[in-house]
C-alpha positions as protocol buffer text, in pm:
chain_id: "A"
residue {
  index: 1
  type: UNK
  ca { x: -2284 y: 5983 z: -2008 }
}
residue {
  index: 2
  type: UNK
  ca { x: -2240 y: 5626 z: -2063 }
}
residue {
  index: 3
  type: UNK
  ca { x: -2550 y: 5423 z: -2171 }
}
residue {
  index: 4
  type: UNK
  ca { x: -2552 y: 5008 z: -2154 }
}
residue {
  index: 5
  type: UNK
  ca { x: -2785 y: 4799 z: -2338 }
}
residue {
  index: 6
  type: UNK
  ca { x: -2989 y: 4595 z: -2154 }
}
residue {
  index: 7
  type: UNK
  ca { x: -2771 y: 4259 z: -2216 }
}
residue {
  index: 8
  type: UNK
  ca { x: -2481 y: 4454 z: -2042 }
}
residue {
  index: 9
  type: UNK
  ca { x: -2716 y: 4537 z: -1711 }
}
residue {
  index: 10
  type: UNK
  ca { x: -2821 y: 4170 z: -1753 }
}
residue {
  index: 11
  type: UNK
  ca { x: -2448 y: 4057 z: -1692 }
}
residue {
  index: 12
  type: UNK
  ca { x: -2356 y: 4335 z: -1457 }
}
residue {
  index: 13
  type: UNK
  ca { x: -2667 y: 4162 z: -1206 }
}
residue {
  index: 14
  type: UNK
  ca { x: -2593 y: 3792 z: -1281 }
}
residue {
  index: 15
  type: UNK
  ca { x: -2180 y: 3883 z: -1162 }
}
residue {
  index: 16
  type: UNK
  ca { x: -2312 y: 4046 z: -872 }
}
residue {
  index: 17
  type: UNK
  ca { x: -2502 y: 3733 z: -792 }
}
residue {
  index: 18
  type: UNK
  ca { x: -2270 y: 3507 z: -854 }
}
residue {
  index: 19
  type: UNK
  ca { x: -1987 y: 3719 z: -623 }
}
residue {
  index: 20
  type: UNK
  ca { x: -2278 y: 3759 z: -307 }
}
residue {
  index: 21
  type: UNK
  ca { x: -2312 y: 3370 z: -396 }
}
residue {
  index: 22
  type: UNK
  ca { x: -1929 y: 3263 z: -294 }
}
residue {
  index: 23
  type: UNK
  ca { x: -1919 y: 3536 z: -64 }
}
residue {
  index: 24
  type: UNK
  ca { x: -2200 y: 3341 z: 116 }
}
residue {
  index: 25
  type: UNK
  ca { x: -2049 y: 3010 z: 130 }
}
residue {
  index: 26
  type: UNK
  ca { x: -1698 y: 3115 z: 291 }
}
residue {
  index: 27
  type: UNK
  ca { x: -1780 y: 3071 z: 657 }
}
residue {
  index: 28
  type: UNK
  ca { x: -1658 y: 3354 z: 852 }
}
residue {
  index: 29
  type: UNK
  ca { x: -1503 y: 3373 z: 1226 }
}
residue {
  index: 30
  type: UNK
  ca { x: -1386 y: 3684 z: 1470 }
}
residue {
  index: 31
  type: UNK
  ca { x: -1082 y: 3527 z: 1593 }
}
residue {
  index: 32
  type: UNK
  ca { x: -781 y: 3343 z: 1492 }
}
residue {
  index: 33
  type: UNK
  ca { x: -913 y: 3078 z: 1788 }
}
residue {
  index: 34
  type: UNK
  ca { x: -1246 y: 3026 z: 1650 }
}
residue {
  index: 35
  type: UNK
  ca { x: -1130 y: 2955 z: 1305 }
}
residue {
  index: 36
  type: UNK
  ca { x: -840 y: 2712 z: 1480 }
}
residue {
  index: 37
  type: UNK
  ca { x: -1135 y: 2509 z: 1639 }
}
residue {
  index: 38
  type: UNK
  ca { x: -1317 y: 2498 z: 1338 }
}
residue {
  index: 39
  type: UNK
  ca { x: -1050 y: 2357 z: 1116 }
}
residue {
  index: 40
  type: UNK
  ca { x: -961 y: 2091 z: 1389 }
}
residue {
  index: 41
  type: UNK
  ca { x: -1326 y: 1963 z: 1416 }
}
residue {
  index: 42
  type: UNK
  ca { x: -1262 y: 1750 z: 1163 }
}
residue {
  index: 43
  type: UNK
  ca { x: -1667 y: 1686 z: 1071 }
}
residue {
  index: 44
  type: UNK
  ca { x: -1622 y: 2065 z: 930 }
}
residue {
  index: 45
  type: UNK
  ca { x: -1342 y: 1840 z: 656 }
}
residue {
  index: 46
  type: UNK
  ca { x: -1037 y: 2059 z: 714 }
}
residue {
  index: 47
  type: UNK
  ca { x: -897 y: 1804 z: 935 }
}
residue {
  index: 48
  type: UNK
  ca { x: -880 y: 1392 z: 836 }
}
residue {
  index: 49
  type: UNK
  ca { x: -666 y: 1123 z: 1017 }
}
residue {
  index: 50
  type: UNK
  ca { x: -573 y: 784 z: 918 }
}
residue {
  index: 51
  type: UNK
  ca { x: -378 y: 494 z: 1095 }
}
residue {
  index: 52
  type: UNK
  ca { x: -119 y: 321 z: 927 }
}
residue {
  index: 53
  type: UNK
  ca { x: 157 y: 41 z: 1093 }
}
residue {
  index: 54
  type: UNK
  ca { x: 61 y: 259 z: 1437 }
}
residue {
  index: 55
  type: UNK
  ca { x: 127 y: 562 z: 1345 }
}
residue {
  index: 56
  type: UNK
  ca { x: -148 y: 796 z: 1346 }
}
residue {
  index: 57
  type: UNK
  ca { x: -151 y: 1027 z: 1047 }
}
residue {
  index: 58
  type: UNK
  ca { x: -348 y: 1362 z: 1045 }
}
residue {
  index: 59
  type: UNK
  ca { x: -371 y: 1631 z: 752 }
}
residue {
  index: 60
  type: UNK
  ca { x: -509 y: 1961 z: 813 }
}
residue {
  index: 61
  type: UNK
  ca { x: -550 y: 2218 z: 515 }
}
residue {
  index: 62
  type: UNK
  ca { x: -480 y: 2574 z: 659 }
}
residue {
  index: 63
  type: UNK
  ca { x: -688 y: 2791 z: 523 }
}
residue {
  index: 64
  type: UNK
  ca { x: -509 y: 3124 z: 403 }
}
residue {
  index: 65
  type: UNK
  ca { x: -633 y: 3337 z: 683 }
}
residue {
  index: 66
  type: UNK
  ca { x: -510 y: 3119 z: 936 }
}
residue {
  index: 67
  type: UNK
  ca { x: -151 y: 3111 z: 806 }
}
residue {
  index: 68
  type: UNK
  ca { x: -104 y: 3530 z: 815 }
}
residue {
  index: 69
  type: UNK
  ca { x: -314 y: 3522 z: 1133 }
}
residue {
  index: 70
  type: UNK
  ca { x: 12 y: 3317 z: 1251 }
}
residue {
  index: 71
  type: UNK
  ca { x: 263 y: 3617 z: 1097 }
}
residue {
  index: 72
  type: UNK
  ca { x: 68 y: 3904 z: 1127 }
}
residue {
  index: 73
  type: UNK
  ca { x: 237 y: 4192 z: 1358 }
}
residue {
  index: 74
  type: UNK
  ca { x: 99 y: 4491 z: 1257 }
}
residue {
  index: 75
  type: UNK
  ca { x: -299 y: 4593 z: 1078 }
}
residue {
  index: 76
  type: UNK
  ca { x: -113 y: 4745 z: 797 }
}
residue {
  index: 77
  type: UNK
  ca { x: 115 y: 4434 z: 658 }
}
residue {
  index: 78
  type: UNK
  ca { x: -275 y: 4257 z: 662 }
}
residue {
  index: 79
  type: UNK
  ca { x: -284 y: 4321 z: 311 }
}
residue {
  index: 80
  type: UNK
  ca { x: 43 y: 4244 z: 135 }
}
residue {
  index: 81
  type: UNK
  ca { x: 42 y: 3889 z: 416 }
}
residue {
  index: 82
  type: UNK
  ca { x: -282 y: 3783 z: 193 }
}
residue {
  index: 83
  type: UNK
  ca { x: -130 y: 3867 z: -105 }
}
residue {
  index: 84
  type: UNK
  ca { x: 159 y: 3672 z: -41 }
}
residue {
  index: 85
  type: UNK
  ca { x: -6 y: 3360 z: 84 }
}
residue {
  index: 86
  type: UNK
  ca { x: -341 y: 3342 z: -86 }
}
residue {
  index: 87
  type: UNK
  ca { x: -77 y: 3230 z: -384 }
}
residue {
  index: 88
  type: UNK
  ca { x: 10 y: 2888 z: -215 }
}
residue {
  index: 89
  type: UNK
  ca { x: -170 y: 2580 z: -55 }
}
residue {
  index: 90
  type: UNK
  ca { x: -92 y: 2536 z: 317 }
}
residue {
  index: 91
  type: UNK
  ca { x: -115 y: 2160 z: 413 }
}
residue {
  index: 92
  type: UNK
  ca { x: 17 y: 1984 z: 755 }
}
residue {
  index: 93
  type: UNK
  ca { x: 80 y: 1650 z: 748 }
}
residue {
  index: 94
  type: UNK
  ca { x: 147 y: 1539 z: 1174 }
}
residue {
  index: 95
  type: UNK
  ca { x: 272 y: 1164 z: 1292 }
}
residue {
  index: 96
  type: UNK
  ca { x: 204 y: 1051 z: 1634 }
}
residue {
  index: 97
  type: UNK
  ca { x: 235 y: 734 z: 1779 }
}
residue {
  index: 98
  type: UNK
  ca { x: 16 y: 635 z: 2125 }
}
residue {
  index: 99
  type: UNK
  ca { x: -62 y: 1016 z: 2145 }
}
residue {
  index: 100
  type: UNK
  ca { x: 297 y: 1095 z: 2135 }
}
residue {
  index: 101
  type: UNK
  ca { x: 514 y: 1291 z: 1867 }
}
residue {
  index: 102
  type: UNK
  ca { x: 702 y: 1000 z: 1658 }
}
residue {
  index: 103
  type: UNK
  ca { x: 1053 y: 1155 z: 1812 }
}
residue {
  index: 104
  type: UNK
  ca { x: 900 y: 1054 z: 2133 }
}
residue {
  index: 105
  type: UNK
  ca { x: 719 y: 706 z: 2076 }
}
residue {
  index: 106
  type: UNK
  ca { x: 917 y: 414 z: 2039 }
}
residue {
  index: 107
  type: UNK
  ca { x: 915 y: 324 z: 1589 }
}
residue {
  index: 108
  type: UNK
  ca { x: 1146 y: 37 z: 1673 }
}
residue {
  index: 109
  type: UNK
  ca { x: 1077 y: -197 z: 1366 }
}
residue {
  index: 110
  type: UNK
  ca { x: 873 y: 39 z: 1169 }
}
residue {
  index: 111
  type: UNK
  ca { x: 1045 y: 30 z: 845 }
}
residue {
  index: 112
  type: UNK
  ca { x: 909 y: 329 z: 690 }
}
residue {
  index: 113
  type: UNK
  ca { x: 1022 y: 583 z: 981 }
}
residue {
  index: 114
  type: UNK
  ca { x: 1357 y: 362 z: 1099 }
}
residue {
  index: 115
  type: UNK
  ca { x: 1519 y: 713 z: 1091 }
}
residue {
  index: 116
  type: UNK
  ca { x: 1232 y: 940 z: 1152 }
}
residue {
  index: 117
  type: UNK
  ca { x: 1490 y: 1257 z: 1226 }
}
residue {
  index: 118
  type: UNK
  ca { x: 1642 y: 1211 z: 887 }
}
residue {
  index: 119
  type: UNK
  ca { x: 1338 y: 1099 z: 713 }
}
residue {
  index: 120
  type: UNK
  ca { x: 1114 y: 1399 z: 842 }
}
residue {
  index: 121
  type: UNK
  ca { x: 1384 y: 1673 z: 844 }
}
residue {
  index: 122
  type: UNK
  ca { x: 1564 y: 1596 z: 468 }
}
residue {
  index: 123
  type: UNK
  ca { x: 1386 y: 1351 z: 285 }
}
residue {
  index: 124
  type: UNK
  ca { x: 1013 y: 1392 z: 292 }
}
residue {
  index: 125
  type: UNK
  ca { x: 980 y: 1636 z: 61 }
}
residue {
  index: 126
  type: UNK
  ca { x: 1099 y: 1406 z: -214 }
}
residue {
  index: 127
  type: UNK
  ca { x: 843 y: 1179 z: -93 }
}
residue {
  index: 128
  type: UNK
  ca { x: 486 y: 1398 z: -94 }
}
residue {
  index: 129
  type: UNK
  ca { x: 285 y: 1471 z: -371 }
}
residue {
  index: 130
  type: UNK
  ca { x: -30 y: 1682 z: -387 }
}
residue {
  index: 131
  type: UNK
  ca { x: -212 y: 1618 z: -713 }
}
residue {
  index: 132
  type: UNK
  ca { x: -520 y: 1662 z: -892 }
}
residue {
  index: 133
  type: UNK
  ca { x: -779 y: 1419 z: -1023 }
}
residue {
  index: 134
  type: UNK
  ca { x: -625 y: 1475 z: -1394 }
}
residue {
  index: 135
  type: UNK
  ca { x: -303 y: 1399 z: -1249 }
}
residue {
  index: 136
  type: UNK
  ca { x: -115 y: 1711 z: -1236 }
}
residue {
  index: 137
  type: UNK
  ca { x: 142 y: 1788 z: -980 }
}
residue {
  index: 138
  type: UNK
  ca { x: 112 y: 2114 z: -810 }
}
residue {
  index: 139
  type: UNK
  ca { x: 485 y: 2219 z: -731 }
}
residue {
  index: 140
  type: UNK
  ca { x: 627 y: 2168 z: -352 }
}
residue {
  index: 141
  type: UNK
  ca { x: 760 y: 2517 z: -265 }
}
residue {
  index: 142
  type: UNK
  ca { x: 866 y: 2452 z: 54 }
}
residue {
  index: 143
  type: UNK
  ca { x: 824 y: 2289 z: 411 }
}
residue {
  index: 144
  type: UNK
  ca { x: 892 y: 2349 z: 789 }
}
residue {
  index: 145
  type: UNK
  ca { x: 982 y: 2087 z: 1027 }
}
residue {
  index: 146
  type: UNK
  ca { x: 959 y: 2058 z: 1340 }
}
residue {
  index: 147
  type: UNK
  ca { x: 609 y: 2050 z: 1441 }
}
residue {
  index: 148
  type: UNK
  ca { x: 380 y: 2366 z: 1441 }
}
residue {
  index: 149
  type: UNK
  ca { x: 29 y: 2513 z: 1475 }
}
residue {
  index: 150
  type: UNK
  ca { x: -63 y: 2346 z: 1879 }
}
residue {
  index: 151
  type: UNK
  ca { x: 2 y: 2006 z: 1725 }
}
residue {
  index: 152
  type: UNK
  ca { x: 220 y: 1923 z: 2067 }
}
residue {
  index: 153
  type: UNK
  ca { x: 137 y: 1564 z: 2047 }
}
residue {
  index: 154
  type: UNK
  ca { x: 234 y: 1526 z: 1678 }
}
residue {
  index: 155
  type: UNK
  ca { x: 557 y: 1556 z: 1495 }
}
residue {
  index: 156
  type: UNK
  ca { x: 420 y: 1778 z: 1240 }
}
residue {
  index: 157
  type: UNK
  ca { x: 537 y: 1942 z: 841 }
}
residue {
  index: 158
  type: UNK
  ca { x: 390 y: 2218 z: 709 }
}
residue {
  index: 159
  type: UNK
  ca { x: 446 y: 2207 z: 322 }
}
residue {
  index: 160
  type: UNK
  ca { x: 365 y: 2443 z: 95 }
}
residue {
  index: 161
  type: UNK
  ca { x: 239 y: 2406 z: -274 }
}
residue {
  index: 162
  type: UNK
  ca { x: 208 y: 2644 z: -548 }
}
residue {
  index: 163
  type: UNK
  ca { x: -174 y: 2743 z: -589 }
}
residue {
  index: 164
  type: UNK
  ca { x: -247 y: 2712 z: -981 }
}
residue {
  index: 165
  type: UNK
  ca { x: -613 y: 2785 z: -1045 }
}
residue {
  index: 166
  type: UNK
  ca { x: -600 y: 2563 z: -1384 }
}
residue {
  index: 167
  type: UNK
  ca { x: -512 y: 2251 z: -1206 }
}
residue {
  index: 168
  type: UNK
  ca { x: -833 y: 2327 z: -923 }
}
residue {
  index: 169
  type: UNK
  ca { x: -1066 y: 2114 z: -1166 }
}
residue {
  index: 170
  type: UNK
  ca { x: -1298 y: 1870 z: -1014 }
}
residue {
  index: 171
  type: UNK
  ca { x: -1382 y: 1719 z: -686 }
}
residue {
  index: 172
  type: UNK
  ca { x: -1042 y: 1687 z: -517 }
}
residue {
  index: 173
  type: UNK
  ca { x: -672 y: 1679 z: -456 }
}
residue {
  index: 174
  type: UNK
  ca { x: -486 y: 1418 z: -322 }
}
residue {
  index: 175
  type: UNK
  ca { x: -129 y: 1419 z: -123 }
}
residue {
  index: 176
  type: UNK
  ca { x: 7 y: 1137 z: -109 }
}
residue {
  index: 177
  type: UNK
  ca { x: 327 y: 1021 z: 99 }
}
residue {
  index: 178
  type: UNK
  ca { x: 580 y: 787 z: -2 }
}
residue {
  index: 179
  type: UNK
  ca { x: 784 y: 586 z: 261 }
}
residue {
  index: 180
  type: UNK
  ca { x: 1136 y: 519 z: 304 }
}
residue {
  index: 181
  type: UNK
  ca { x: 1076 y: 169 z: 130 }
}
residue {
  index: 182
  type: UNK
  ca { x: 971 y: 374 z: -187 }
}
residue {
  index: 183
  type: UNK
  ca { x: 608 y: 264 z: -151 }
}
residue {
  index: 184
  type: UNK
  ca { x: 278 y: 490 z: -54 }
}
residue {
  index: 185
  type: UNK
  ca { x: 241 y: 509 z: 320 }
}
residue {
  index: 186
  type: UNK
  ca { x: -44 y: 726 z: 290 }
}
residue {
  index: 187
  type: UNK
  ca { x: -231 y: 914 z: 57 }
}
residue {
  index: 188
  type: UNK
  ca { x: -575 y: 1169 z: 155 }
}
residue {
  index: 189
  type: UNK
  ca { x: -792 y: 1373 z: -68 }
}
residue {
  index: 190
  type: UNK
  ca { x: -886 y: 1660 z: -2 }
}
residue {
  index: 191
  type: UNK
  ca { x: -1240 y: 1852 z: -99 }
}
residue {
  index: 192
  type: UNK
  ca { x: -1148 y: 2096 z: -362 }
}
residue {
  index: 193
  type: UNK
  ca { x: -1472 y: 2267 z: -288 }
}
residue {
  index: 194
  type: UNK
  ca { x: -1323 y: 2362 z: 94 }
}
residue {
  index: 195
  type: UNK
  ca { x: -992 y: 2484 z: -52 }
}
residue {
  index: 196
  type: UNK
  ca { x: -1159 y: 2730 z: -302 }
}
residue {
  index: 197
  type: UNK
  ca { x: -1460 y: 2823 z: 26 }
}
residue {
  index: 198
  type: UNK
  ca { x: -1232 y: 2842 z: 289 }
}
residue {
  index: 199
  type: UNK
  ca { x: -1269 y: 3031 z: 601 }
}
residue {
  index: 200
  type: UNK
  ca { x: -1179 y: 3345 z: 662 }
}
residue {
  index: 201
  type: UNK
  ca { x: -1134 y: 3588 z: 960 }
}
residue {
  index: 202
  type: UNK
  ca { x: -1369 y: 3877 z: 995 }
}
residue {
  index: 203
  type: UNK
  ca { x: -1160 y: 4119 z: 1202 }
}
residue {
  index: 204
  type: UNK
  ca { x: -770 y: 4056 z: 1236 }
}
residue {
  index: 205
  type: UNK
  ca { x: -815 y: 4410 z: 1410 }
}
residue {
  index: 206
  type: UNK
  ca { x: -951 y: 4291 z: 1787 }
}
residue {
  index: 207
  type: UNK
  ca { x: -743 y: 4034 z: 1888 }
}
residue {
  index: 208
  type: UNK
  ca { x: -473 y: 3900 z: 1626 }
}
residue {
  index: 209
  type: UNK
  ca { x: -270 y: 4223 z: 1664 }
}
């Protein structure tokens, strides 16, 4: 029989607080939709857009559950899908121009985008940076172009940065893109408080199989 002292119970409770605590911030949904239309309102602060020369800018941070509710084929990979992606930060970065993708809109004498195809397809991962308020970088893993997640007005990226707990310290992180002319284009930050409370789906069982 194992006996604890009473300092042991004492931390045992305050844990159990602390995990109910979290647990009660995370907002949760039934449905892949209803956690879609909650990231996109952007009051909720998953969303944020910005206009700059034109273009209209919008970053969305995809919260983990959304990303393997997009993959997901089967109840049993559930799991090993939030394994895999609760590792990385999800962020979309979309261009649009008169409520039209950027491949569709006319850019003529935009600078920055004079060859958007290029631009968005080969170079713009050596021109976004998502870092925190000390400054670190958080490594760019990866990104998918062309556009993706119902953004059908937008020519969207989907990048994908290595999650590293020890660089989550303060408020924020901020991505930042840098044009073709080697100068920032735009730059967001995002709530750091949101990343580490995102949403999360209830039930993938219902209606995400």
């Amino acid at each position: 029989m194992i006996v604890m002292t009473q300092k042991q119970i004492n931390k045992i409770i305050l844990i159990s607080f602390l995990l109910v605590l979290v647990s009660c911030k995370k907002k949760t949904f039934e449905t892949r939709e209803e956690l879609f239309q909650y990231v996109m309102d952007e009051s909720n602060g998953y969303k944020q857009t910005k206009t700059v020369h034109g273009i209209d800018c919008t970053l969305i941070y995809n919260p983990t559950d959304l990303i393997v509710a997009n993959q997901i084929k089967k109840k049993e990979d559930l799991v090993d899908l939030k394994n895999i992606y609760k590792k990385n930060i999800y962020i979309s970065l979309g261009f649009s121009k008169k409520k039209q993708s950027i491949m569709k809109a006319n850019l003529e004498g935009l600078s920055n985008f004079s060859n958007e195809v290029s631009f968005l397809s080969f170079e713009i991962g050596d021109k976004v940076y998502l870092t925190s308020e000390s400054n670190d970088t958080l490594k760019l893993l990866d990104y998918i172009y062309p556009r993706m997640y119902d953004l059908d007005d937008h020519s969207t990226i989907l990048f994908c940065f290595e999650r590293k707990d020890d660089k989550l310290i303060g408020d924020s992180l901020y991505l930042t893109l840098i044009g073709t002319d080697n100068k920032k284009f735009v730059s967001f930050g995002i709530s750091l408080d949101k990343i580490k409370n995102e949403p999360i789906i209830k039930n993938f069982s219902r209606n995400e199989l």
